[in-house]
Short mmCIF file of N, CA and C and ligand atoms in Angstrom, two decimals:
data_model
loop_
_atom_site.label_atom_id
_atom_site.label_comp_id
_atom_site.label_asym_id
_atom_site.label_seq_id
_atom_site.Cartn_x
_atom_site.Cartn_y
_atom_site.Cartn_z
N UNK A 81 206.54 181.91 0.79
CA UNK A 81 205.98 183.18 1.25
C UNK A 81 204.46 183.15 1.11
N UNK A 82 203.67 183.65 2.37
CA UNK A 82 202.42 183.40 2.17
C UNK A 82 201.76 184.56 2.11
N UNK A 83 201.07 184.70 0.92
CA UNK A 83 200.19 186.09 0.64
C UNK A 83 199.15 186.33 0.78
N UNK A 84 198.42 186.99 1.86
CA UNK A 84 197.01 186.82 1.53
C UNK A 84 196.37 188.16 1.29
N UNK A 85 195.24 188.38 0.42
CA UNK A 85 194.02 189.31 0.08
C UNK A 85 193.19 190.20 1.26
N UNK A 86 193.19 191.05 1.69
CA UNK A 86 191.77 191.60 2.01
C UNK A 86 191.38 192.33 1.56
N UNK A 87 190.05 191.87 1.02
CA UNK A 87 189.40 192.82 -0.54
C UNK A 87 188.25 193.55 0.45
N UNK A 88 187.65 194.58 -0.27
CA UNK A 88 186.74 195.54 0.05
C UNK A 88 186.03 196.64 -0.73
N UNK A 89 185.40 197.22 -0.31
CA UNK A 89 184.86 198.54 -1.03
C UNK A 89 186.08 199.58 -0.03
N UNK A 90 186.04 199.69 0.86
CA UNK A 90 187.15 200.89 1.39
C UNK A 90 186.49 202.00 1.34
N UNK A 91 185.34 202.66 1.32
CA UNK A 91 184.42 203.65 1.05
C UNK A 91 184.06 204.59 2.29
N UNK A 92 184.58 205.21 3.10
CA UNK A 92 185.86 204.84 3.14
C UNK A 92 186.67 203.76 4.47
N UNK A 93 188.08 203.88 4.81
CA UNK A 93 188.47 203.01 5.46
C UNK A 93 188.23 202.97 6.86
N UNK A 94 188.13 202.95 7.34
CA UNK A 94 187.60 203.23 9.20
C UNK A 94 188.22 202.07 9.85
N UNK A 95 188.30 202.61 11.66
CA UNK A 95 189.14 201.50 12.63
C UNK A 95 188.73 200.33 12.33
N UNK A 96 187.83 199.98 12.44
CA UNK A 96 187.37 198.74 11.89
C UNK A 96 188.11 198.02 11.19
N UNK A 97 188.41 199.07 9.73
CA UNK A 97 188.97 197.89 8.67
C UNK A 97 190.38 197.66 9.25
N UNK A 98 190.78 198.97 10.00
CA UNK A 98 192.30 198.87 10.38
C UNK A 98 192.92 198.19 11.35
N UNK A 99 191.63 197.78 11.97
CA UNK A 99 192.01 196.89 13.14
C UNK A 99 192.24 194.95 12.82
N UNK A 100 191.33 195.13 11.39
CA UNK A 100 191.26 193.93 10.86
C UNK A 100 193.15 193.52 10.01
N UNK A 101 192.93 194.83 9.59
CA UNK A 101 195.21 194.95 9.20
C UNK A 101 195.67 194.62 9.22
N UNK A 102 195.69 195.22 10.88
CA UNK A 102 196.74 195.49 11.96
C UNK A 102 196.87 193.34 12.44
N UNK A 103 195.55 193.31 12.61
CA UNK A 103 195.93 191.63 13.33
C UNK A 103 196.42 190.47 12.09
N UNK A 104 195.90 190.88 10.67
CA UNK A 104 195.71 189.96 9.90
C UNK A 104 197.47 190.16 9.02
N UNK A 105 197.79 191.28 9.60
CA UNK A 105 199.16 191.77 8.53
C UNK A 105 200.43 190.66 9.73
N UNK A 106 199.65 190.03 10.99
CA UNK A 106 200.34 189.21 11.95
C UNK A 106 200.26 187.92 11.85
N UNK A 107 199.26 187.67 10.55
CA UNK A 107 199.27 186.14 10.18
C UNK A 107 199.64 185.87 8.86
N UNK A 108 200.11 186.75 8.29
CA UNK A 108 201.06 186.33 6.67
C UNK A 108 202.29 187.35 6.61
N UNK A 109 203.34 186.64 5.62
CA UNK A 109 204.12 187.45 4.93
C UNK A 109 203.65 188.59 4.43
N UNK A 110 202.51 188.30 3.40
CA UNK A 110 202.24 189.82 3.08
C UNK A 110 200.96 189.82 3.02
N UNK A 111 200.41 191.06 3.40
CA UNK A 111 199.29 191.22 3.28
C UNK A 111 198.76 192.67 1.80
N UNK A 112 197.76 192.01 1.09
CA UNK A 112 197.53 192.76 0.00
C UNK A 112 195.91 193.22 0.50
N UNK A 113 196.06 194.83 0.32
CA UNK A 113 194.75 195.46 0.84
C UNK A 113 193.79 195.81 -0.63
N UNK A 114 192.99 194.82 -1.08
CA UNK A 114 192.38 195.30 -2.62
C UNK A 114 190.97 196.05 -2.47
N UNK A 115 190.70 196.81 -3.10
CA UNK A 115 190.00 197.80 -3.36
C UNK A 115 189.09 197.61 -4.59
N UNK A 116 188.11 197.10 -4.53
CA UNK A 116 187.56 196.60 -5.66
C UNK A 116 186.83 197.72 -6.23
N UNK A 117 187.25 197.71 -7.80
CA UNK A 117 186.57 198.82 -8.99
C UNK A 117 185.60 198.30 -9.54
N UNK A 118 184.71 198.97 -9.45
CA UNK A 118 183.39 198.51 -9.49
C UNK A 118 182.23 199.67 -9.89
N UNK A 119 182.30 200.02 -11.21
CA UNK A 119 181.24 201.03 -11.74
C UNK A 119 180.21 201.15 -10.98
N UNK A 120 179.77 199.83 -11.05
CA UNK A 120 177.83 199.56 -10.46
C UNK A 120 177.56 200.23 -9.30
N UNK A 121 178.86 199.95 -8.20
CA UNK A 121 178.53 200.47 -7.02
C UNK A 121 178.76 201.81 -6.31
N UNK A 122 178.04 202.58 -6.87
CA UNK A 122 178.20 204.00 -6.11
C UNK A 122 179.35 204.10 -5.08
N UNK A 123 180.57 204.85 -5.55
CA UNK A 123 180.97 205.22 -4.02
C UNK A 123 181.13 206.51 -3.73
N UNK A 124 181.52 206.88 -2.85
CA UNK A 124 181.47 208.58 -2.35
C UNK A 124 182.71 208.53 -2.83
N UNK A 125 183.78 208.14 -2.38
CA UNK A 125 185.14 208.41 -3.16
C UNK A 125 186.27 207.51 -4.37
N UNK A 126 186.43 208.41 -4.96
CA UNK A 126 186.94 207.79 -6.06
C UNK A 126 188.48 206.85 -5.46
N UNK A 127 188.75 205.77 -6.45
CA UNK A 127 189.71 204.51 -6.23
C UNK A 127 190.86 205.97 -6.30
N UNK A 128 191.25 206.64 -6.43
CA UNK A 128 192.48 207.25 -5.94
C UNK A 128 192.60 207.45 -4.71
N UNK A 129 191.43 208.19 -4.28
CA UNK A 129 190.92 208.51 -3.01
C UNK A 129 190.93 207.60 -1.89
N UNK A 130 190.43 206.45 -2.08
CA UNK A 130 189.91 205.08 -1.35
C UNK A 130 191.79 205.16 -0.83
N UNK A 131 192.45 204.44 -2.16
CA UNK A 131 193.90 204.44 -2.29
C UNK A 131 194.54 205.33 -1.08
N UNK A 132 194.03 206.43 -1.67
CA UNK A 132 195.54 207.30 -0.79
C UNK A 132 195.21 207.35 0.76
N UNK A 133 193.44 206.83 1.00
CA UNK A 133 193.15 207.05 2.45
C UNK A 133 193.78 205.88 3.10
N UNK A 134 194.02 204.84 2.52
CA UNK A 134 194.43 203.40 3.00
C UNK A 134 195.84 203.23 3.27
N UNK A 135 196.41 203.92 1.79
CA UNK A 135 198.17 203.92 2.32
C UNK A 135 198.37 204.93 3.43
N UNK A 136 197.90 205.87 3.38
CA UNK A 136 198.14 206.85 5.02
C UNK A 136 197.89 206.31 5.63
N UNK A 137 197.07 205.51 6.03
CA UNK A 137 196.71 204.56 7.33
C UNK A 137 197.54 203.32 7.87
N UNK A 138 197.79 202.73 6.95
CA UNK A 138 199.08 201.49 6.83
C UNK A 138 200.34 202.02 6.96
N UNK A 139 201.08 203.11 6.63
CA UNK A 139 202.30 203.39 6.44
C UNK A 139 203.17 202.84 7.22
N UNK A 140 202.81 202.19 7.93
CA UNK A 140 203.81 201.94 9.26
C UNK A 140 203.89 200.24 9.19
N UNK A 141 203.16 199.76 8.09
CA UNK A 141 203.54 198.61 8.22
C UNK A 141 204.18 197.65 6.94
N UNK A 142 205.12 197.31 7.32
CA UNK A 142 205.96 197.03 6.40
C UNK A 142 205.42 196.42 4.98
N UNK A 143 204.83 194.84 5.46
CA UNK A 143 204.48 194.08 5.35
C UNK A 143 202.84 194.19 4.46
N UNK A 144 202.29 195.29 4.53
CA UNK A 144 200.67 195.94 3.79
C UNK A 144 201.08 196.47 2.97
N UNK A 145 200.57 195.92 1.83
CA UNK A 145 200.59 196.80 0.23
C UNK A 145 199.03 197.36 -0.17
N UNK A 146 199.01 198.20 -0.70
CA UNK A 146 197.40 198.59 -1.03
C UNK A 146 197.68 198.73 -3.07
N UNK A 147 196.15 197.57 -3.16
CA UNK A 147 195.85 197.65 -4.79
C UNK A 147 194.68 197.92 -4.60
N UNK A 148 193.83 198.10 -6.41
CA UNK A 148 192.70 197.96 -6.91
C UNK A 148 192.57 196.72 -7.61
N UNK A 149 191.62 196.41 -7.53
CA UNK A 149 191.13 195.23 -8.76
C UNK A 149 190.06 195.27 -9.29
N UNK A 150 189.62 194.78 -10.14
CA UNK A 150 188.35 194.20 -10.82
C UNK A 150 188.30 193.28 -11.38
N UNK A 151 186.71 193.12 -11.95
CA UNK A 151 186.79 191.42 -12.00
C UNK A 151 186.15 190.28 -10.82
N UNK A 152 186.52 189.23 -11.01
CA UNK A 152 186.31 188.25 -10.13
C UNK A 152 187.32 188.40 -9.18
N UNK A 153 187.47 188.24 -7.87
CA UNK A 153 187.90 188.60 -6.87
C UNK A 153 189.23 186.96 -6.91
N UNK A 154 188.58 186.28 -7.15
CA UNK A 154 189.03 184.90 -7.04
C UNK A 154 190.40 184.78 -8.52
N UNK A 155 190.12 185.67 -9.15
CA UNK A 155 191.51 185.67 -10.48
C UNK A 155 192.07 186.86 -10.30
N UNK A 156 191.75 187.56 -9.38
CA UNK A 156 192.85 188.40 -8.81
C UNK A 156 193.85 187.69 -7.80
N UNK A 157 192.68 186.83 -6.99
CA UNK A 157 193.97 186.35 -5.87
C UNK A 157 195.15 185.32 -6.46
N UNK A 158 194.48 184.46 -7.39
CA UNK A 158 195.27 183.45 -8.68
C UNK A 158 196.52 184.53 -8.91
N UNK A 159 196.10 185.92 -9.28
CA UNK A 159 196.80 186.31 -10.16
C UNK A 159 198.12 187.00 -9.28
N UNK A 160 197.48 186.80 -8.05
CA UNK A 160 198.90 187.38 -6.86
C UNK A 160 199.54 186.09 -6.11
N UNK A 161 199.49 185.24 -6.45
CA UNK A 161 199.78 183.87 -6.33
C UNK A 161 199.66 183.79 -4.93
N UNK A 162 197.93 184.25 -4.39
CA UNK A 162 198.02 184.23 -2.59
C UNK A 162 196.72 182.97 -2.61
N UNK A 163 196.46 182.81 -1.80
CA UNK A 163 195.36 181.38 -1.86
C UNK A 163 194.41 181.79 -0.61
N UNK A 164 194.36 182.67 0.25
CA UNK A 164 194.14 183.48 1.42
C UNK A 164 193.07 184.41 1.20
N UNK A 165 191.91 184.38 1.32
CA UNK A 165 190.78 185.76 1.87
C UNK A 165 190.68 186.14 2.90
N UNK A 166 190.71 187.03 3.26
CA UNK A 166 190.79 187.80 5.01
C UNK A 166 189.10 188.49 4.45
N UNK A 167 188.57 188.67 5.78
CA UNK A 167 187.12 189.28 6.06
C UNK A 167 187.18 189.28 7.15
N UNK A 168 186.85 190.57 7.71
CA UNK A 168 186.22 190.56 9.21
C UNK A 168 184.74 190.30 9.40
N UNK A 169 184.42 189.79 10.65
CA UNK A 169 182.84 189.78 10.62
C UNK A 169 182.50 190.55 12.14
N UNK A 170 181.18 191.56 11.76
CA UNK A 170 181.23 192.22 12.52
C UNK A 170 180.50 191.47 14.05
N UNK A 171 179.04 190.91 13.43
CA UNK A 171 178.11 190.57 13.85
C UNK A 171 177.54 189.30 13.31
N UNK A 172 176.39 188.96 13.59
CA UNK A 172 175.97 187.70 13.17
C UNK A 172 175.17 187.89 11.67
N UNK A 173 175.06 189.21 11.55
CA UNK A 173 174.11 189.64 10.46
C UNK A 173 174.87 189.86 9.36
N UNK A 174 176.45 189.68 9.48
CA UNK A 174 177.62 189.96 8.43
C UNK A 174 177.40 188.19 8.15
N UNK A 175 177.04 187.54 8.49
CA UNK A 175 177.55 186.14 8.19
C UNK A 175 176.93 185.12 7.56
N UNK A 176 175.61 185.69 6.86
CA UNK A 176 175.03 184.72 5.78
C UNK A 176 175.39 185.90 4.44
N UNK A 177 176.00 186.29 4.37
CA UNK A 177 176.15 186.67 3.31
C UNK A 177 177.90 186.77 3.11
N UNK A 178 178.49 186.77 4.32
CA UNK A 178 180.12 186.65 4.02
C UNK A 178 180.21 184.94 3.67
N UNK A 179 179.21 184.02 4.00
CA UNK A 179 179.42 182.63 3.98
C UNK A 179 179.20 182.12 2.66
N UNK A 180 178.08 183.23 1.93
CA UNK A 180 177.47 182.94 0.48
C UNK A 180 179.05 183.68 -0.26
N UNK A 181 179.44 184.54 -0.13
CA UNK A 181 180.96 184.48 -0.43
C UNK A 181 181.89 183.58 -0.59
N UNK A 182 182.08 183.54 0.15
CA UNK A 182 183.09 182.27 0.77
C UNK A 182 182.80 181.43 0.33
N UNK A 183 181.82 180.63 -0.14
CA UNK A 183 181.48 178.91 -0.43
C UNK A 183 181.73 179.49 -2.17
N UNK A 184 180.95 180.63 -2.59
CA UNK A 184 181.01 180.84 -3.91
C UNK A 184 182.74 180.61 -4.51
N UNK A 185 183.25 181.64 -3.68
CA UNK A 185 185.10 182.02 -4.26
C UNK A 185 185.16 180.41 -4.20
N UNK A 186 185.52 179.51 -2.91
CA UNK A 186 185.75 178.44 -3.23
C UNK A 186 185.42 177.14 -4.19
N UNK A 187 183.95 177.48 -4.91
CA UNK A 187 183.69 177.21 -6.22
C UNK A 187 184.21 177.19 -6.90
N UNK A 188 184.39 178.67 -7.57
CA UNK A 188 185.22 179.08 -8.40
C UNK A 188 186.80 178.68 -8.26
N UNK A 189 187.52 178.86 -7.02
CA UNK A 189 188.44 178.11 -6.71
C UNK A 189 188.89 177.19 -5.89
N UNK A 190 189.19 175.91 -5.91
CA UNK A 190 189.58 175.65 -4.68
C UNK A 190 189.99 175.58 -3.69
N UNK A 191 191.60 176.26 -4.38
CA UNK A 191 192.71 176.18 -3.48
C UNK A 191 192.57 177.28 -2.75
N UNK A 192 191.19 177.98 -2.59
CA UNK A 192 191.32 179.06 -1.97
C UNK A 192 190.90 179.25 -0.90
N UNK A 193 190.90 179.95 0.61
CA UNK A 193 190.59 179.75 2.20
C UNK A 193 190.21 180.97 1.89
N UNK A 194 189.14 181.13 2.61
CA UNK A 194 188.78 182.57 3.67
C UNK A 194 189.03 182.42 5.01
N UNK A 195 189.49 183.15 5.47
CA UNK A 195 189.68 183.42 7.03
C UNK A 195 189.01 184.75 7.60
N UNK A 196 188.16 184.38 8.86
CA UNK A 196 187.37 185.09 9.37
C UNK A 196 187.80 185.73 10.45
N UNK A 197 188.10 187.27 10.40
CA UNK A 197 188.66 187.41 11.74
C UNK A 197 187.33 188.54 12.30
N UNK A 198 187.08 188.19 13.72
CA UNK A 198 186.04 188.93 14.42
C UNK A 198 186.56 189.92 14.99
N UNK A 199 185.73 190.79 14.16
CA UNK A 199 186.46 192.67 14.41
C UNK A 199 186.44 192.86 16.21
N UNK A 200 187.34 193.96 16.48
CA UNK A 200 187.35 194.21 17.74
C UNK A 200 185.68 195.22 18.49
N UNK A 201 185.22 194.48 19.69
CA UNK A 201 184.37 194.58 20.22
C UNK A 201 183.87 195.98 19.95
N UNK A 202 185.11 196.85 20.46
CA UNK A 202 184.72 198.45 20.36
C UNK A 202 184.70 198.72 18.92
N UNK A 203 184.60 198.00 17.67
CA UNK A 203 184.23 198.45 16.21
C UNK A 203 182.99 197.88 16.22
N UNK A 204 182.34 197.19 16.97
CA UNK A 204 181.51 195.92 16.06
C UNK A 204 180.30 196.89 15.81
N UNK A 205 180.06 197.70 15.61
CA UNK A 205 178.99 198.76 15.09
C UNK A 205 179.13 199.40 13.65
N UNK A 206 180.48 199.25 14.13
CA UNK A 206 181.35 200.05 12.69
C UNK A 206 181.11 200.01 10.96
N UNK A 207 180.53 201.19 10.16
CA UNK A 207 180.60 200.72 9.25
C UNK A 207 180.93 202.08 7.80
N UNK A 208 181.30 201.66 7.06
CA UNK A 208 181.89 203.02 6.47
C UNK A 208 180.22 203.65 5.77
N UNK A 209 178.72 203.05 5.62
CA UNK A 209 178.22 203.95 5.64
C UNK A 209 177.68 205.03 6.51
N UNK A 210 177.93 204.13 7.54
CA UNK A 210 177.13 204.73 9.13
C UNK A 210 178.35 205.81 9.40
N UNK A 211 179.53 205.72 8.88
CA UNK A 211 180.50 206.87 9.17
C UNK A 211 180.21 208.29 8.28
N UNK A 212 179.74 207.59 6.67
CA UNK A 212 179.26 208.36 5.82
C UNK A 212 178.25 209.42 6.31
N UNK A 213 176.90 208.45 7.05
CA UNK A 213 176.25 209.46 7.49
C UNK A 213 176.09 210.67 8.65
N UNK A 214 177.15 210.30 9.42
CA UNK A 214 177.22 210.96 10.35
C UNK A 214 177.90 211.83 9.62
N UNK A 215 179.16 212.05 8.79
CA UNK A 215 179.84 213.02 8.40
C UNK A 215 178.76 213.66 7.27
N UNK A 216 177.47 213.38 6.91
CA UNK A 216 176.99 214.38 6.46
C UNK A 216 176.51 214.95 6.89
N UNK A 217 175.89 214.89 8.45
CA UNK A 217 175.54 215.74 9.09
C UNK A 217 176.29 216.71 9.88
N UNK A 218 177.40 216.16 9.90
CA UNK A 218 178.20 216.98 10.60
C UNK A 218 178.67 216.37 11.76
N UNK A 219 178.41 215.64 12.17
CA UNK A 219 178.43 214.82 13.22
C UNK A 219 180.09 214.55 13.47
N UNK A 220 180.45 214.07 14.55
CA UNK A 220 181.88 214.14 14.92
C UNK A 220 182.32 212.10 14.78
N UNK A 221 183.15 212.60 13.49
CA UNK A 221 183.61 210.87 13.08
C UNK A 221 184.94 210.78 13.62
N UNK A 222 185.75 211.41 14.66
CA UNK A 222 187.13 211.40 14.78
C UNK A 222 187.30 210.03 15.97
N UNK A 223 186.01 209.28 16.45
CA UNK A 223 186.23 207.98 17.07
C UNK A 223 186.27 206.76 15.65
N UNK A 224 185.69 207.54 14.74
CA UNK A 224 185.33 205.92 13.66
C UNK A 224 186.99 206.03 12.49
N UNK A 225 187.12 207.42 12.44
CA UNK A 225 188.32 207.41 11.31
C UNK A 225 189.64 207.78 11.51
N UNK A 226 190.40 208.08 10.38
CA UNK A 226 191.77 208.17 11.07
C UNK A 226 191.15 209.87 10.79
N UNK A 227 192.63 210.75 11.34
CA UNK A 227 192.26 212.29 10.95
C UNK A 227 192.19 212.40 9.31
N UNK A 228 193.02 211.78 8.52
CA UNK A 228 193.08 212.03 7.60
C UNK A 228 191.84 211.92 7.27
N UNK A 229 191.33 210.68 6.77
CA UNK A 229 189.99 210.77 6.56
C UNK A 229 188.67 211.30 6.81
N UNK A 230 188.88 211.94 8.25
CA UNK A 230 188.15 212.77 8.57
C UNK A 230 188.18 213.69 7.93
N UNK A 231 189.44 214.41 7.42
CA UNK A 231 189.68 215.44 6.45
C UNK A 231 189.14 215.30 5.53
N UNK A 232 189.27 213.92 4.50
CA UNK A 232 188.49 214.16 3.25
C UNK A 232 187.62 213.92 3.54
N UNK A 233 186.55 213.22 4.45
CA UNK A 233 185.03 213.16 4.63
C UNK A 233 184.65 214.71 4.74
N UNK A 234 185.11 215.61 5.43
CA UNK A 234 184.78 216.93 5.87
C UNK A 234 184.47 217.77 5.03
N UNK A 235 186.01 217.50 3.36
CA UNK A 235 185.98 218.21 2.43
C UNK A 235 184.75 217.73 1.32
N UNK A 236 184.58 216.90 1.19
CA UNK A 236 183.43 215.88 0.67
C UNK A 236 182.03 216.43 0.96
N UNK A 237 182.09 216.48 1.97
CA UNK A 237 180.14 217.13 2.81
C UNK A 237 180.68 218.41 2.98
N UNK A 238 181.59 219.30 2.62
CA UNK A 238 181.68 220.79 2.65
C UNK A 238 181.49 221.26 4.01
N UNK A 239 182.02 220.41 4.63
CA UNK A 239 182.58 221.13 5.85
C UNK A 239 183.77 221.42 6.21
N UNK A 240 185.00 220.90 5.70
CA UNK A 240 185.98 221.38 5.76
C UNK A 240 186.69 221.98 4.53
N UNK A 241 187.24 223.03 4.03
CA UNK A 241 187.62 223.66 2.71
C UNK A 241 189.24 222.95 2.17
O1 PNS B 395 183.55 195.79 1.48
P1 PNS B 395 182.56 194.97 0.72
O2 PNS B 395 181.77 195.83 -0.23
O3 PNS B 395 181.69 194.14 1.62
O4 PNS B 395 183.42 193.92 -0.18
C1 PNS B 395 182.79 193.02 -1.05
C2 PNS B 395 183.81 192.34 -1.99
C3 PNS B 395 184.67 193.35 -2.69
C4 PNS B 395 184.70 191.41 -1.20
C5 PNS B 395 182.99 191.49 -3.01
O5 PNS B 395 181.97 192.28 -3.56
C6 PNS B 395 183.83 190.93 -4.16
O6 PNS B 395 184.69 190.10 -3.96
N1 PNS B 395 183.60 191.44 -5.39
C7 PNS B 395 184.31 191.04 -6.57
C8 PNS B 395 183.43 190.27 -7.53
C9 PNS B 395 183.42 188.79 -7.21
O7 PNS B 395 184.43 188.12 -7.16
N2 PNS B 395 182.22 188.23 -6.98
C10 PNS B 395 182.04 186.83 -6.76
C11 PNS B 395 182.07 186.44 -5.30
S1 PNS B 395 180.43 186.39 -4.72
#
């Protein structure tokens, strides 16, 4: 059975990440959606939050589990006995720094692959801060998110009660 990782901030989840899922939940047995906990990095919503926006979004697929982790990213995947990194890349400007990733994890481990899948054309803009900011202005995010999330972005910037 082949398991693979797609780790993230999830801050929150947008088509983008879901489109990355949807194709990548078509190249393994299972796919594990991790959510990395991470004090340092500011997020707008808390790992419950991140959580519950991700399983509403997946529900429909069998095969997608959603965790948290912390730590080294690379003894989490050890520790799910998957050998697999999934990353989408949006642009060319995602890719000296998804590559400084990638060569690092495989440092640290060997047996471990990243696989790069190139987000779909109509996301490649896509990004959960640029969704952030539009929903603080008010701005209409119902092309970048699911409804749900639109909901808690709304309730978040006090626009929706
Ligand atoms: O969605 P993001 O913020 O681009 O995801 C980045 C993530 C979570 C994949 C990366 O920060 C990560 O793996 N963090 C865990 C710490 C780690 O393993 N660092 C060493 C690899 S450079």
């Amino acid at each position: 059975m082949r398991t693979s990782i797609y780790p993230g901030s999830f801050d929150p989840i947008t088509y983008g990440h879901i489109d990355i899922i949807d194709r990548a939940s078509k190249i393994t047995d299972k796919l594990i959606v991790a959510v990395l906990n991470n004090d340092e990095k500011k997020s707008l919503f808390t790992m419950e939050e991140r959580i519950e926006m991700i399983k509403d979004a997946v529900k429909d697929y069998k095969n997608v589990e959603v965790e948290s982790f912390g730590g080294l990213l690379v003894d989490y995947v050890k520790e799910k006995g998957a050998n697999i990194i999934i990353r989408g890349l949006r642009a060319v400007t995602d890719f000296e720094y998804e590559l400084q990733l990638a060569q690092t994890n495989r440092e640290l481990y060997k047996d471990i692959d990243t696989i790069f899948m190139l987000t779909n054309l109509q996301y490649s803009y896509l990004s959960s801060s640029i969704v952030k900011q539009v929903a603080s202005y008010k701005g209409d995010i119902s092309k970048f998110v699911t409804p749900f999330v639109a909901k808690k972005l709304g309730q978040k910037y006090g626009n929706i009660v």
